[in-house]
CSV table of C-alpha atoms and ligand atoms in Angstrom, one decimal:
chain,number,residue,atom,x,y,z
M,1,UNK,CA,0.0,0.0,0.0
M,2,UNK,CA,1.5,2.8,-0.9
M,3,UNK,CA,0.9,6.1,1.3
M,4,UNK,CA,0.4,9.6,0.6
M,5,UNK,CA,4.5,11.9,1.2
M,6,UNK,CA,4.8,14.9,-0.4
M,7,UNK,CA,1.8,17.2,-1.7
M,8,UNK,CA,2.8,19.2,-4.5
M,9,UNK,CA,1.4,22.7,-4.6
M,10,UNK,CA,-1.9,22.0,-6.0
M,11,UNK,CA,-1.5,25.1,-9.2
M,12,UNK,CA,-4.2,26.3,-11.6
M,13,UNK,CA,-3.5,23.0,-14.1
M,14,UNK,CA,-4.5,20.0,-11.3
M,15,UNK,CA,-3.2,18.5,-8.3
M,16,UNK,CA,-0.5,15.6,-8.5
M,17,UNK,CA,1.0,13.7,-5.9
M,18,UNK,CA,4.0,11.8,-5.3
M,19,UNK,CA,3.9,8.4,-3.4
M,20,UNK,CA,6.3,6.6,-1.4
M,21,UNK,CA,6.5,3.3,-0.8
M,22,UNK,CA,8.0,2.3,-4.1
M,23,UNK,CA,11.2,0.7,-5.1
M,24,UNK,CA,12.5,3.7,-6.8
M,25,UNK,CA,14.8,6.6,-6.4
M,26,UNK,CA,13.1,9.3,-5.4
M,27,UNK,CA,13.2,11.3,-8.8
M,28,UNK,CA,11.3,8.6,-10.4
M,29,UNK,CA,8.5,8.2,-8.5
M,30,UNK,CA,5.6,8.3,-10.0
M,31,UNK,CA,3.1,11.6,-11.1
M,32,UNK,CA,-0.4,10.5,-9.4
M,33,UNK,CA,-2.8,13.1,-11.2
M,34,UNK,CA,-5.5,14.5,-10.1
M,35,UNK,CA,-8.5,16.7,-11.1
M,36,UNK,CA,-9.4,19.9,-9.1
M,37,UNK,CA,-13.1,19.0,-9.9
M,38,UNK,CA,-14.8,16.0,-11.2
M,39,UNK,CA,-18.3,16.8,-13.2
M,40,UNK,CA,-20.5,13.8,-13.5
M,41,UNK,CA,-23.0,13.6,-15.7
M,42,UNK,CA,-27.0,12.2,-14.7
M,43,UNK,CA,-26.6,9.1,-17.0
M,44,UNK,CA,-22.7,8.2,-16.4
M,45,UNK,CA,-24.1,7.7,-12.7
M,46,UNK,CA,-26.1,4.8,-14.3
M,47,UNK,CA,-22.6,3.0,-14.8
M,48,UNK,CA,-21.2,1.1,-11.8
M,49,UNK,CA,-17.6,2.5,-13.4
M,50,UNK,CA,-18.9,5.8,-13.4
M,51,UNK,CA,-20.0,5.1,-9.8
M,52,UNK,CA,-16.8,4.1,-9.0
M,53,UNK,CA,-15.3,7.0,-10.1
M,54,UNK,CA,-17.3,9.4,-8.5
M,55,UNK,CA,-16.7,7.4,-5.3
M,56,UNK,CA,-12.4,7.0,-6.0
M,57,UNK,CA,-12.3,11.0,-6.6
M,58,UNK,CA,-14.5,11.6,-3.6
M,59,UNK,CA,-12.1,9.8,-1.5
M,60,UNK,CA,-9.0,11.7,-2.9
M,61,UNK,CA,-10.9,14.8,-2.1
M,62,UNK,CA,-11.7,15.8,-5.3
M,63,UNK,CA,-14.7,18.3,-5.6
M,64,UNK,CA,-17.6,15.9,-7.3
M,65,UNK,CA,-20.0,17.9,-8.8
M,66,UNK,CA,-22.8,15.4,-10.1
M,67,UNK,CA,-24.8,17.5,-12.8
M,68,UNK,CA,-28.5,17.2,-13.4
M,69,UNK,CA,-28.2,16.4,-17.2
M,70,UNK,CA,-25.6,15.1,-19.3
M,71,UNK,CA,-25.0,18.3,-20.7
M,72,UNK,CA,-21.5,19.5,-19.4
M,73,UNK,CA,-21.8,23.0,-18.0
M,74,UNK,CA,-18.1,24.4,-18.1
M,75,UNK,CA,-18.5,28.0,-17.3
M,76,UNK,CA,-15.1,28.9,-18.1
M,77,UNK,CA,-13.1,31.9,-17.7
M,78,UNK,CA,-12.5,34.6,-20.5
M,79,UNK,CA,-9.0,34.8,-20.2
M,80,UNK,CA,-8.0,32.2,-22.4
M,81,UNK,CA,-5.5,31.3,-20.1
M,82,UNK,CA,-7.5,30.5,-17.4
M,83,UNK,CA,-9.9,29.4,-19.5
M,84,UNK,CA,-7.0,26.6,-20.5
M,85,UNK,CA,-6.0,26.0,-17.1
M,86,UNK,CA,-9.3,25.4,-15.6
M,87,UNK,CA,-10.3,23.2,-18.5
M,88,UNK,CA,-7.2,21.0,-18.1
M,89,UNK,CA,-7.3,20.9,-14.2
M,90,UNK,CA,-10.9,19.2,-14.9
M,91,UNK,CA,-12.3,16.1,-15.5
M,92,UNK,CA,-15.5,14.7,-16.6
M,93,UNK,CA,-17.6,11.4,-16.7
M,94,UNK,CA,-19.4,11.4,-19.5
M,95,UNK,CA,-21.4,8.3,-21.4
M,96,UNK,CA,-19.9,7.4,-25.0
M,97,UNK,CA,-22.8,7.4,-27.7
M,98,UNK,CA,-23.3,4.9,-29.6
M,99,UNK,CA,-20.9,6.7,-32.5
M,100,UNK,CA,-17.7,6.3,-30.4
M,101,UNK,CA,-18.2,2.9,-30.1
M,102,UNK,CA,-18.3,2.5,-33.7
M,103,UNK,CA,-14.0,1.8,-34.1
M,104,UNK,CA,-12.1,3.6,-36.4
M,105,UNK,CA,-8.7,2.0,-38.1
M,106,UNK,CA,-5.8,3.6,-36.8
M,107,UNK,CA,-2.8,3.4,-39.1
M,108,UNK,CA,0.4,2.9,-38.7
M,109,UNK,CA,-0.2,1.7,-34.9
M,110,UNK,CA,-3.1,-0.6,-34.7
M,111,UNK,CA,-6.4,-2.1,-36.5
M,112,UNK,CA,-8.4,0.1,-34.4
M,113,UNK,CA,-8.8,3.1,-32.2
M,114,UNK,CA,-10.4,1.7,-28.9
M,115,UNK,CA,-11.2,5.2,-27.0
M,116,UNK,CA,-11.4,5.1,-22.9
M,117,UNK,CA,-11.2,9.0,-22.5
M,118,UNK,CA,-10.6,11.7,-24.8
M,119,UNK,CA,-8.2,14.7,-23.6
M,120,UNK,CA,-5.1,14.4,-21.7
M,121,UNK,CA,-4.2,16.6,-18.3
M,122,UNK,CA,-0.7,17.1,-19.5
M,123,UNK,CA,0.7,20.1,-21.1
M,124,UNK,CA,3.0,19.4,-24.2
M,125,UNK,CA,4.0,22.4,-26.4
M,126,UNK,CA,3.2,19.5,-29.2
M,127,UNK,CA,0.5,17.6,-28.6
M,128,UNK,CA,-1.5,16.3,-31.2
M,129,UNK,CA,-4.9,16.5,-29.4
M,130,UNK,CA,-4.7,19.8,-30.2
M,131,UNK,CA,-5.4,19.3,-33.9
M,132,UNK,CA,-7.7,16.8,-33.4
M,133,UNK,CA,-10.5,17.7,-30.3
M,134,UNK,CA,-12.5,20.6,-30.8
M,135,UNK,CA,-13.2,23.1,-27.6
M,136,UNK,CA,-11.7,23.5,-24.4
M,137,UNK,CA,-9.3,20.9,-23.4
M,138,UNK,CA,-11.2,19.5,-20.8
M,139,UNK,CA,-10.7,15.4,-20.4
M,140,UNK,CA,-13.5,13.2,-20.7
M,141,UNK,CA,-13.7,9.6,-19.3
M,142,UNK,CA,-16.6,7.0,-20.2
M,143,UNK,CA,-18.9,5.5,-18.0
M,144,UNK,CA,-20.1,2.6,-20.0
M,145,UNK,CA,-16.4,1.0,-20.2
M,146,UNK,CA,-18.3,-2.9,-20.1
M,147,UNK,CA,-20.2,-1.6,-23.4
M,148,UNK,CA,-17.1,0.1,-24.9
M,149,UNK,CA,-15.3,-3.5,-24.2
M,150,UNK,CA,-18.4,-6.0,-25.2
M,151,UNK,CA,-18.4,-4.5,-28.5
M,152,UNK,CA,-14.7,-5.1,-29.2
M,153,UNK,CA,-15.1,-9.1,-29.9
M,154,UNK,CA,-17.1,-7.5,-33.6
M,155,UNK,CA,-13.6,-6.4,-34.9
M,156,UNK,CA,-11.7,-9.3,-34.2
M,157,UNK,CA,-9.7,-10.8,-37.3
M,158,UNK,CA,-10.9,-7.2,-39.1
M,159,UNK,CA,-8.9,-4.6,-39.8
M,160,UNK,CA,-5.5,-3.9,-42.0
M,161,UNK,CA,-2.7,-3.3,-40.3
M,162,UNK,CA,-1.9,-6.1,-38.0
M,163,UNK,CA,-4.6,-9.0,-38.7
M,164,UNK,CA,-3.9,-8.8,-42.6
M,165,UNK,CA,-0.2,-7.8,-43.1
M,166,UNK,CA,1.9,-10.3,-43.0
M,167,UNK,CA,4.7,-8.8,-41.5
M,168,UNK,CA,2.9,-8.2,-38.1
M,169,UNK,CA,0.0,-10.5,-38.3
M,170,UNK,CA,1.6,-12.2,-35.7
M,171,UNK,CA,0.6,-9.1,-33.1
M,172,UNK,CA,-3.2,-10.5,-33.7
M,173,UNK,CA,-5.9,-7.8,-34.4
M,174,UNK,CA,-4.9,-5.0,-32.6
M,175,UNK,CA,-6.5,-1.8,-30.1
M,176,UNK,CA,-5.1,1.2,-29.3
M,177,UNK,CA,-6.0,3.0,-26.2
M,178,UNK,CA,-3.6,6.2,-26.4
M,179,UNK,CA,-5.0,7.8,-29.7
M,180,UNK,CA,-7.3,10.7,-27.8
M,181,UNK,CA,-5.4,10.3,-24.6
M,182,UNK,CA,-2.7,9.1,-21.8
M,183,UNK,CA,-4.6,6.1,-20.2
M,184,UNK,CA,-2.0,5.9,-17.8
M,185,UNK,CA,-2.4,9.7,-16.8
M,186,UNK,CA,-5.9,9.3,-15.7
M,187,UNK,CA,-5.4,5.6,-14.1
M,188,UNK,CA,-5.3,7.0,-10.2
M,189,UNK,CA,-9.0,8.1,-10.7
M,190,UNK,CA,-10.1,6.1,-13.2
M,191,UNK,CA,-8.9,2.2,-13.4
M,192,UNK,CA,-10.0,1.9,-16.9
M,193,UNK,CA,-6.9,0.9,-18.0
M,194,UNK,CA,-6.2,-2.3,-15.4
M,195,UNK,CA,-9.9,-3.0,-16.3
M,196,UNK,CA,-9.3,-3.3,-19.8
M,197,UNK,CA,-5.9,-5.0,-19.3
M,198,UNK,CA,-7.8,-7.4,-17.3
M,199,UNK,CA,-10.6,-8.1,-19.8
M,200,UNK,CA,-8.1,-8.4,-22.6
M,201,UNK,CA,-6.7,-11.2,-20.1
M,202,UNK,CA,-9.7,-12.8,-20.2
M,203,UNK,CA,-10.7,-12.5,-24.1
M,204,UNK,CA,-9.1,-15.9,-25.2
M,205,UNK,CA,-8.1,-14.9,-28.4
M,206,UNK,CA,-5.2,-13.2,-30.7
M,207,UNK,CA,-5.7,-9.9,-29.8
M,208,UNK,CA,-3.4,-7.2,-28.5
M,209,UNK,CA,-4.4,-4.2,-26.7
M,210,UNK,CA,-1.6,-1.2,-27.0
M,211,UNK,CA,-1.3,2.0,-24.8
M,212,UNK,CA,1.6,4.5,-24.7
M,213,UNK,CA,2.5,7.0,-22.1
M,214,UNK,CA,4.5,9.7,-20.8
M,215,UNK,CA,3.6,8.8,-17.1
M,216,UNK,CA,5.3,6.4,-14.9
M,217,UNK,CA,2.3,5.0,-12.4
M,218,UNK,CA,1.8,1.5,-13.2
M,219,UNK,CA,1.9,-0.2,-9.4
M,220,UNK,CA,-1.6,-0.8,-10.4
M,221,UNK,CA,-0.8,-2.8,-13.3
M,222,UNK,CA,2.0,-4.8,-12.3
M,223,UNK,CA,-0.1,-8.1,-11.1
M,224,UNK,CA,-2.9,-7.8,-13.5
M,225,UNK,CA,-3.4,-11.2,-15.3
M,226,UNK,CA,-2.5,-9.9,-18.4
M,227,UNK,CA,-2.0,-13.0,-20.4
M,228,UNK,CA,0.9,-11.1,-22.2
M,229,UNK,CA,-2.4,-9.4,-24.7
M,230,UNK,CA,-1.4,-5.9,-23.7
M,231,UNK,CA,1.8,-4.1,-25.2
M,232,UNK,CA,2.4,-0.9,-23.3
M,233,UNK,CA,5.1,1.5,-25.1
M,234,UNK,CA,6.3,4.4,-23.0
M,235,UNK,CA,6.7,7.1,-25.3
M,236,UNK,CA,10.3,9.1,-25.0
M,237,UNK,CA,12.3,11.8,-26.1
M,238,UNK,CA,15.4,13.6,-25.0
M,239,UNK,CA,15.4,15.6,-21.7
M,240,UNK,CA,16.7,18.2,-23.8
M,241,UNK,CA,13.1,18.5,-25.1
M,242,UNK,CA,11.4,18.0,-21.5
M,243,UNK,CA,10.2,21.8,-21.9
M,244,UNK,CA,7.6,20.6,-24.2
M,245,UNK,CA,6.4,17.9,-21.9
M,246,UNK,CA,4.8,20.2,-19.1
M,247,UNK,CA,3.3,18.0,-16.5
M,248,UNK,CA,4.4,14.3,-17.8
M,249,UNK,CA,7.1,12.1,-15.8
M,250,UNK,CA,10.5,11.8,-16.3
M,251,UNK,CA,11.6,10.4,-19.5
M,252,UNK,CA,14.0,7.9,-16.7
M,253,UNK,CA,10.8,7.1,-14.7
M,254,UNK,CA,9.1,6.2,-17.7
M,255,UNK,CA,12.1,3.9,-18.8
M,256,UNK,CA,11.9,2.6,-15.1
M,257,UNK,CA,8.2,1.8,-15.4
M,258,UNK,CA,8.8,0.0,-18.7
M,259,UNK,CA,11.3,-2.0,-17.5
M,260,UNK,CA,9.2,-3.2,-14.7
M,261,UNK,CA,6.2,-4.3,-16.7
M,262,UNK,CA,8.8,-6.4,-18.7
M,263,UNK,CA,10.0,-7.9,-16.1
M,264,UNK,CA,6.0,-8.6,-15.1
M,265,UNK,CA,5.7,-10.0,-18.6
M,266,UNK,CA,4.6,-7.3,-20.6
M,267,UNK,CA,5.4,-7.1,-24.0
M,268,UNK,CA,6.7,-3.1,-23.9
M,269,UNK,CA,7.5,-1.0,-26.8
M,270,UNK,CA,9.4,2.3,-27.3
M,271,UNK,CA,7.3,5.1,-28.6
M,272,UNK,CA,9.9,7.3,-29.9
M,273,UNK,CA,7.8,10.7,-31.0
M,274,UNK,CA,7.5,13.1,-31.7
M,275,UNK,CA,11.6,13.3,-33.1
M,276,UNK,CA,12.5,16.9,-33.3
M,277,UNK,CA,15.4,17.9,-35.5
M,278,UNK,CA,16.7,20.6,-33.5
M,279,UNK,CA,20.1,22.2,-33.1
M,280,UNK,CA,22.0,18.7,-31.0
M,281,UNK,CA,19.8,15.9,-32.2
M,282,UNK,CA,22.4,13.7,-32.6
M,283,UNK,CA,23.2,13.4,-29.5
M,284,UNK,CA,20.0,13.9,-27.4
M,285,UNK,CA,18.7,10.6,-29.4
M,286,UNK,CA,22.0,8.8,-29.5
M,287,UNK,CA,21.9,9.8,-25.2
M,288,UNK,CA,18.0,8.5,-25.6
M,289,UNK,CA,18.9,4.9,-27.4
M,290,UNK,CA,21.5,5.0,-25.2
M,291,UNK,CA,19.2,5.5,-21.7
M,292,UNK,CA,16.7,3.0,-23.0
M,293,UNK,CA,18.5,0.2,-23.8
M,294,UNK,CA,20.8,0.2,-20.3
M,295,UNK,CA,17.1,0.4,-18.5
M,296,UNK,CA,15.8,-2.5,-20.3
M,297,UNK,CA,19.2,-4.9,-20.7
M,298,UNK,CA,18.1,-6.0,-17.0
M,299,UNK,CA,15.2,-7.7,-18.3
M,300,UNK,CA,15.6,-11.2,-19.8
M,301,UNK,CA,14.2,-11.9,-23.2
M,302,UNK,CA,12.4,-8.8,-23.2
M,303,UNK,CA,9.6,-8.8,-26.2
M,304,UNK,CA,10.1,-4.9,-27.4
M,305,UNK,CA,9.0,-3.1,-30.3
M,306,UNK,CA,10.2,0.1,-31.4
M,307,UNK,CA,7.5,2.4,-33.4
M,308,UNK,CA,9.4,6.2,-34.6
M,309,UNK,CA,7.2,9.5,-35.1
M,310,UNK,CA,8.9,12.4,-36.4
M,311,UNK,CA,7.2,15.9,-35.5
M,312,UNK,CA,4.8,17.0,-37.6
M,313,UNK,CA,1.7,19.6,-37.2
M,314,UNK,CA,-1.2,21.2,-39.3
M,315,UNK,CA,-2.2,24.6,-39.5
M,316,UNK,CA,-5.2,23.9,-37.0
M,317,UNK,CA,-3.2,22.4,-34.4
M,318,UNK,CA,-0.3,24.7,-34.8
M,319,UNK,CA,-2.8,27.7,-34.0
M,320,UNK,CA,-4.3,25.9,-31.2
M,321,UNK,CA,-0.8,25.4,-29.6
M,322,UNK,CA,0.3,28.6,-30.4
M,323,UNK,CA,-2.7,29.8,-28.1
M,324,UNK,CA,-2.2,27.4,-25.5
M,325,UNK,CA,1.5,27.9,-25.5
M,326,UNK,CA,2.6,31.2,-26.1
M,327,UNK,CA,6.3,31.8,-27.2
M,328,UNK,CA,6.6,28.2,-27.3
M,329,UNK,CA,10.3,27.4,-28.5
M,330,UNK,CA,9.5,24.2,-30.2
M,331,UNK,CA,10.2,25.1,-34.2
M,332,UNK,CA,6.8,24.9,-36.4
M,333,UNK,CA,8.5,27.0,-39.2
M,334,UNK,CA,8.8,26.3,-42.5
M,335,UNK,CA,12.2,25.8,-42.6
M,336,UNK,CA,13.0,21.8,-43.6
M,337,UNK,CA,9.7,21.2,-43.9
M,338,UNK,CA,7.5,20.3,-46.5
M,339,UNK,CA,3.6,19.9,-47.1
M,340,UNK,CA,2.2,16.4,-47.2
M,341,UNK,CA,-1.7,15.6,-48.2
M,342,UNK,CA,-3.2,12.8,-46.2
M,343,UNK,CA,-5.8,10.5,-47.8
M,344,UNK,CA,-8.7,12.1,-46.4
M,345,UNK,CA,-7.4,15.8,-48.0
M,346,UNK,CA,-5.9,17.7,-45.3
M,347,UNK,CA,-2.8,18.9,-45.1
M,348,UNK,CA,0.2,18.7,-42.6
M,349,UNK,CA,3.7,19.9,-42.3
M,350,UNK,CA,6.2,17.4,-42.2
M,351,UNK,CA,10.1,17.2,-42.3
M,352,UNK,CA,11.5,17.2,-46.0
M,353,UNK,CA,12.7,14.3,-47.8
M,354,UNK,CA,16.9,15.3,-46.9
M,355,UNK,CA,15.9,15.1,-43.7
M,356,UNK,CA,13.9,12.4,-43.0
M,357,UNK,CA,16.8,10.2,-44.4
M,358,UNK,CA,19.0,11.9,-42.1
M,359,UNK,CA,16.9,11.1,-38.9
M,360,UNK,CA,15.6,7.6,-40.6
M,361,UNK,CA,19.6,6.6,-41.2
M,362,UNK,CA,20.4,7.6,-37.6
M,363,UNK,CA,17.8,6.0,-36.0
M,364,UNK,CA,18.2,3.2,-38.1
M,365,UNK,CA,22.4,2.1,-37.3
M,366,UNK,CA,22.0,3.9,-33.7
M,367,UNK,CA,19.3,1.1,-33.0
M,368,UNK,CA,20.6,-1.5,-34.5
M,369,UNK,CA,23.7,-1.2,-32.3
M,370,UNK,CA,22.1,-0.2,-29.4
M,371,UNK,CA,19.3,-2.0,-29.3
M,372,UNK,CA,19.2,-5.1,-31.8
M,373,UNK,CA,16.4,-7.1,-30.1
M,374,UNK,CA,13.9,-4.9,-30.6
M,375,UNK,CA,11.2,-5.0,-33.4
M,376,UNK,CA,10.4,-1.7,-35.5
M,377,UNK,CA,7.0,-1.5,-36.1
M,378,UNK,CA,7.3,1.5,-38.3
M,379,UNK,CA,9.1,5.2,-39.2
M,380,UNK,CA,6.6,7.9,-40.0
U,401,SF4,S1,1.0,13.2,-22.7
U,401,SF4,FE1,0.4,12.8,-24.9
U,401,SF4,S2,-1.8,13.2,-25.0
U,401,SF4,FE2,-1.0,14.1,-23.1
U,401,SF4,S3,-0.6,16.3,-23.6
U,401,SF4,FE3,1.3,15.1,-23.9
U,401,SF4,S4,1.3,14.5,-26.1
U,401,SF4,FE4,-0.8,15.1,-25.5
């Protein structure tokens, strides 16, 4: 059991906590997040998971406001930045429609999206959210998890980028739980993600559910009977870049927490993303490779995967950061860049062809040397 030491100063963006009683240095204990207010909608009350959170926040001493519709009230500041700060410091419980159970392929990671929450409480200058959920950055979590998870067994042997490519068709149809958020992040209030961990345990069948994460908290997770159907990735980059990672843990705690659900029998993964060629990216990723792999040689035959996202952004989400982060120092110029059309017509702003190969090359020999057992998924 692991007891309450150190309360941070509980700022405008939410409370966090740090817990002792692990096996850890003291830098590398875990973040423990937590909302400054809880808003429950009428029908997520309906949900024993939504009861249970109400109940879990409660007993952190969370303000639970329980609303009397499912309409969620924010009545937020003007000032966008307090607007942003009291939107991030909250979280609601909210019922997923019918709509968001309907999966959605998620290329390159997974067959298909699998949501748990949408919005994150973390703060990177970065984040993709940001181009892709509308409004205030508030995070939602669902109610009706046993309905998101009973209509999962629909999709299984579906889907294009595990269950029918032969060169991973041996990871089984796959779900990814990190596309609209951190599951890990919201785990202290939540326990969505053991739950699901647990059911995926139970499903008797060659699926894989995937999660990555920029947090460190996974005590919880540790003796779940996982039947090795979950892959957690933690998802790194150079402390050089922490700046952009407001509110996340330690890229070593995350290392620490990866190596730990190895050694539990986790298949683990490296998220490496988003790679920023900045000034010294040589050696901030060489330092990175470096870190990971002497975190994870403890671990006997260690099933890792590598997946590599270089940095990337859209008009949209680059105006939404620019609001949310003002005088930001992370680079969405035009310089190197160059404008790529997706399939569905938009357009984004990735590195240029010279140096992609440059960053693909590097990452490429540094891992082979470095890191030789591990799999790579993919380089986008
Ligand atoms: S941890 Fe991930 S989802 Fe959360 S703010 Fe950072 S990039 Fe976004």
């Amino acid at each position: 059991m692991h007891l309450p030491r150190v309360r941070q100063g509980v700022g405008a963006t939410g409370g966090a906590e740090r817990w002792a009683g692990m096996a850890t240095a003291p830098q590398l204990r875990p973040t423990l997040w937590r909302p400054h207010r809880l808003l429950v909608t009428r029908a997520s009350m309906g949900f024993a998971h939504g009861r249970a959170i109400a109940e879990r926040a409660a007993a952190l001493g969370v303000e639970v406001v329980l609303l009397p519709g499912d309409r969620l009230a924010l009545d937020l500041p003007d000032d966008p930045r307090r607007a942003y700060a009291q939107a991030k410091s909250t979280l609601a419980v909210v019922v997923a429609p019918p709509s968001k159970r309907k999966l959605q392929p998620i290329a390159p990671s997974a067959d298909w999206r699998v949501d748990l929450a949408e919005g994150c409480p973390a703060h990177c200058g970065y984040c993709y959210l940001a181009g892709s959920l509308k409004g205030p950055p508030i995070t939602r979590v669902y109610a009706n998890l046993d309905e998101i998870l009973d209509g999962l067994p629909a999709y299984l042997g579906q889907g294009s980028v595990t269950s029918r490519n032969r060169d991973r068709a041996q990871e089984g149809t796959t779900f990814e739980a990190s596309c609209y958020t951190d599951p890990l992040a919201l785990e202290p209030i939540t326990s969505a993600l053991s739950a699901t961990i647990a059911w995926f345990g139970r499903w008797d069948a060659p699926v894989q559910l995937r999660f990555t994460t920029k947090f460190a908290g996974v005590d919880p997770l540790l003796g779940l009977d996982h039947q090795r159907r979950t892959r957690m990735r933690a998802s790194i980059n150079p402390s050089a870049f922490a700046r952009f990672e407001g509110g996340t843990d330690r890229v070593a705690a995350r290392l620490a927490a990866l190596a730990r659900m190895a050694a539990a029998g986790y298949p683990v993964g490296l998220t490496i993303a988003p790679i920023i060629a900045a000034e010294g990216w040589r050696d901030a990723y060489g330092s990175l490779i470096a870190d990971a792999a002497a975190a994870l040689s403890t671990v006997p035959g260690i099933d890792l995967t590598i997946e590599l996202i270089t940095h990337r952004f859209t008009a949209g989400s680059k105006a939404v950061l620019d609001n949310w982060y003002p005088g930001s120092s992370l680079d969405m110029g035009s310089t190197n860049r160059t404008t790529k059309r997706t399939k569905f017509g938009s357009e984004k702003q990735v590195y240029d062809a010279a140096t992609m190969r440059m960053l693909r090359d590097f990452f490429a020999e540094r891992i082979a040397a470095l890191l030789p057992q591990a799999g790579v998924l993919y380089w986008t």
